[in-house]
PDB file of C-alpha atoms in Angstrom:
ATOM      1  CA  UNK A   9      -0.900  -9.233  -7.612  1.00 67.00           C
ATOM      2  CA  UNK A  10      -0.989 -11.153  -3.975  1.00 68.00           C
ATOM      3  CA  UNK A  11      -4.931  -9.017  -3.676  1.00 64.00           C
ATOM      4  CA  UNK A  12      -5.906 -10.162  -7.221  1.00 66.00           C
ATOM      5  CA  UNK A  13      -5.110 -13.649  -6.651  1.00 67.00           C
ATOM      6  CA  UNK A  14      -6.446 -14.279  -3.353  1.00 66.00           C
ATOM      7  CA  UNK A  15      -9.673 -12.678  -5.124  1.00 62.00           C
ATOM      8  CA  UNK A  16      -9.228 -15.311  -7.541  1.00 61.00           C
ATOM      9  CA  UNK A  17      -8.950 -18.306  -5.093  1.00 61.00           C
ATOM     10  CA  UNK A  18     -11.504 -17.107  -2.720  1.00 62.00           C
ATOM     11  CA  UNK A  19     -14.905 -16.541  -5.212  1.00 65.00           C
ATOM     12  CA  UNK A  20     -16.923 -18.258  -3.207  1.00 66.00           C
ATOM     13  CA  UNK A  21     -16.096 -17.165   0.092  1.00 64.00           C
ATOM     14  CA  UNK A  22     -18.630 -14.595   2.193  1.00 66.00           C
ATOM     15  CA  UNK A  23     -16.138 -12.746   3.640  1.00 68.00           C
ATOM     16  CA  UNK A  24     -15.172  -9.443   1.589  1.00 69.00           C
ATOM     17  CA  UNK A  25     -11.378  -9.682   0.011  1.00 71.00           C
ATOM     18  CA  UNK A  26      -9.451  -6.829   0.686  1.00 74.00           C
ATOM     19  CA  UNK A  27      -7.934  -4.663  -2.268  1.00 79.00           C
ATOM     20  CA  UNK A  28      -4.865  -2.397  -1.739  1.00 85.00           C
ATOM     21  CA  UNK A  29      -4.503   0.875  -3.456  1.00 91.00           C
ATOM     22  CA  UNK A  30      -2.052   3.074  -3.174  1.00 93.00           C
ATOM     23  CA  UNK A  31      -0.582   6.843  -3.963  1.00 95.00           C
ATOM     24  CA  UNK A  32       3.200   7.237  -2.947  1.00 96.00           C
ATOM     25  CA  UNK A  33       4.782  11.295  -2.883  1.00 96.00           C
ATOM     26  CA  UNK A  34       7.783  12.313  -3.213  1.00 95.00           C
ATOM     27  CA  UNK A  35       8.964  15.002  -0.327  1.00 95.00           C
ATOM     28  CA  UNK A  36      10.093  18.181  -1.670  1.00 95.00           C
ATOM     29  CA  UNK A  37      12.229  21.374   0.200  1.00 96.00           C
ATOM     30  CA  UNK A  38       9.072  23.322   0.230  1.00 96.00           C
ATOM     31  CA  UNK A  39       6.268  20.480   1.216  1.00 96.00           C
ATOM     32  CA  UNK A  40       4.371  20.640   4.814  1.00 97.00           C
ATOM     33  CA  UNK A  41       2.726  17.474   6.017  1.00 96.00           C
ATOM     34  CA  UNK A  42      -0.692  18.545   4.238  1.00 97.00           C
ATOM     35  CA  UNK A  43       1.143  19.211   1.178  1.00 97.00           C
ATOM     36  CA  UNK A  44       2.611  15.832   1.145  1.00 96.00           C
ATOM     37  CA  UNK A  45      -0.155  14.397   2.699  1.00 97.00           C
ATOM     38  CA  UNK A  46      -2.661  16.031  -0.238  1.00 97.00           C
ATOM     39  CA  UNK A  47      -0.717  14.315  -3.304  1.00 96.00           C
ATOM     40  CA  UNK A  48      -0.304  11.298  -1.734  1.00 96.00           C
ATOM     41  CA  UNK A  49      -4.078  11.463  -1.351  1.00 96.00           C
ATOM     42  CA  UNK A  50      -4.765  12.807  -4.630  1.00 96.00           C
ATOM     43  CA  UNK A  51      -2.733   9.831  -6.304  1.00 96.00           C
ATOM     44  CA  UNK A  52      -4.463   7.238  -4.491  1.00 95.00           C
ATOM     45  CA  UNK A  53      -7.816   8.674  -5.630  1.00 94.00           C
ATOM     46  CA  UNK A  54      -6.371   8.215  -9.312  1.00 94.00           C
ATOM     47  CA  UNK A  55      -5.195   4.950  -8.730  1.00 93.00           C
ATOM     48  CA  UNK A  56      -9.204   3.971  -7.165  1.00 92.00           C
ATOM     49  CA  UNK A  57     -10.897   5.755 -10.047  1.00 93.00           C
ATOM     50  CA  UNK A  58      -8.999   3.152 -12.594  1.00 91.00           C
ATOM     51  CA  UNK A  59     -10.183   0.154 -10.270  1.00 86.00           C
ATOM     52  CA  UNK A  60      -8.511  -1.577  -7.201  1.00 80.00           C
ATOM     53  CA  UNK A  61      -5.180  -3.272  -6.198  1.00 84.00           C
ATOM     54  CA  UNK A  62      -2.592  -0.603  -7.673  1.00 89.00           C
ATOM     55  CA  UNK A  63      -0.406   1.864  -7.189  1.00 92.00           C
ATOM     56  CA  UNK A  64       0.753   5.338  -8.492  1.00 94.00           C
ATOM     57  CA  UNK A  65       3.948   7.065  -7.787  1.00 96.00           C
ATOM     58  CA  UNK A  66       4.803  10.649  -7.943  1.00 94.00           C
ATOM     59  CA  UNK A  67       6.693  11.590 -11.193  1.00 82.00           C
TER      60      UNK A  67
END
């Protein structure tokens, strides 16, 4: 919400406004780095594909 509002307040600035996305895993027994590392990636990549300044968490 802090991204969406300082969108919001800052129309008519020239300087880009940052958005935050972002895909949280879970760490199982059987994960690695890259396995952890790949669904974390693969849920931020949902959460940019349904627009900007979100999050998704592993279920």
């Amino acid at each position: 919400m802090l991204f969406q509002e300082l969108a919001y307040l800052n129309k008519s600035a020239k300087t880009p406004i940052p958005t935050l996305s972002i895909g949280v895993s879970i760490r199982h027994k059987e994960d690695n780095l890259r396995t952890l590392y790949q669904r974390a990636d693969s849920l931020l990549y949902e959460v940019k594909n349904d627009g900007k300044n979100n999050y998704r968490i592993e279920a």
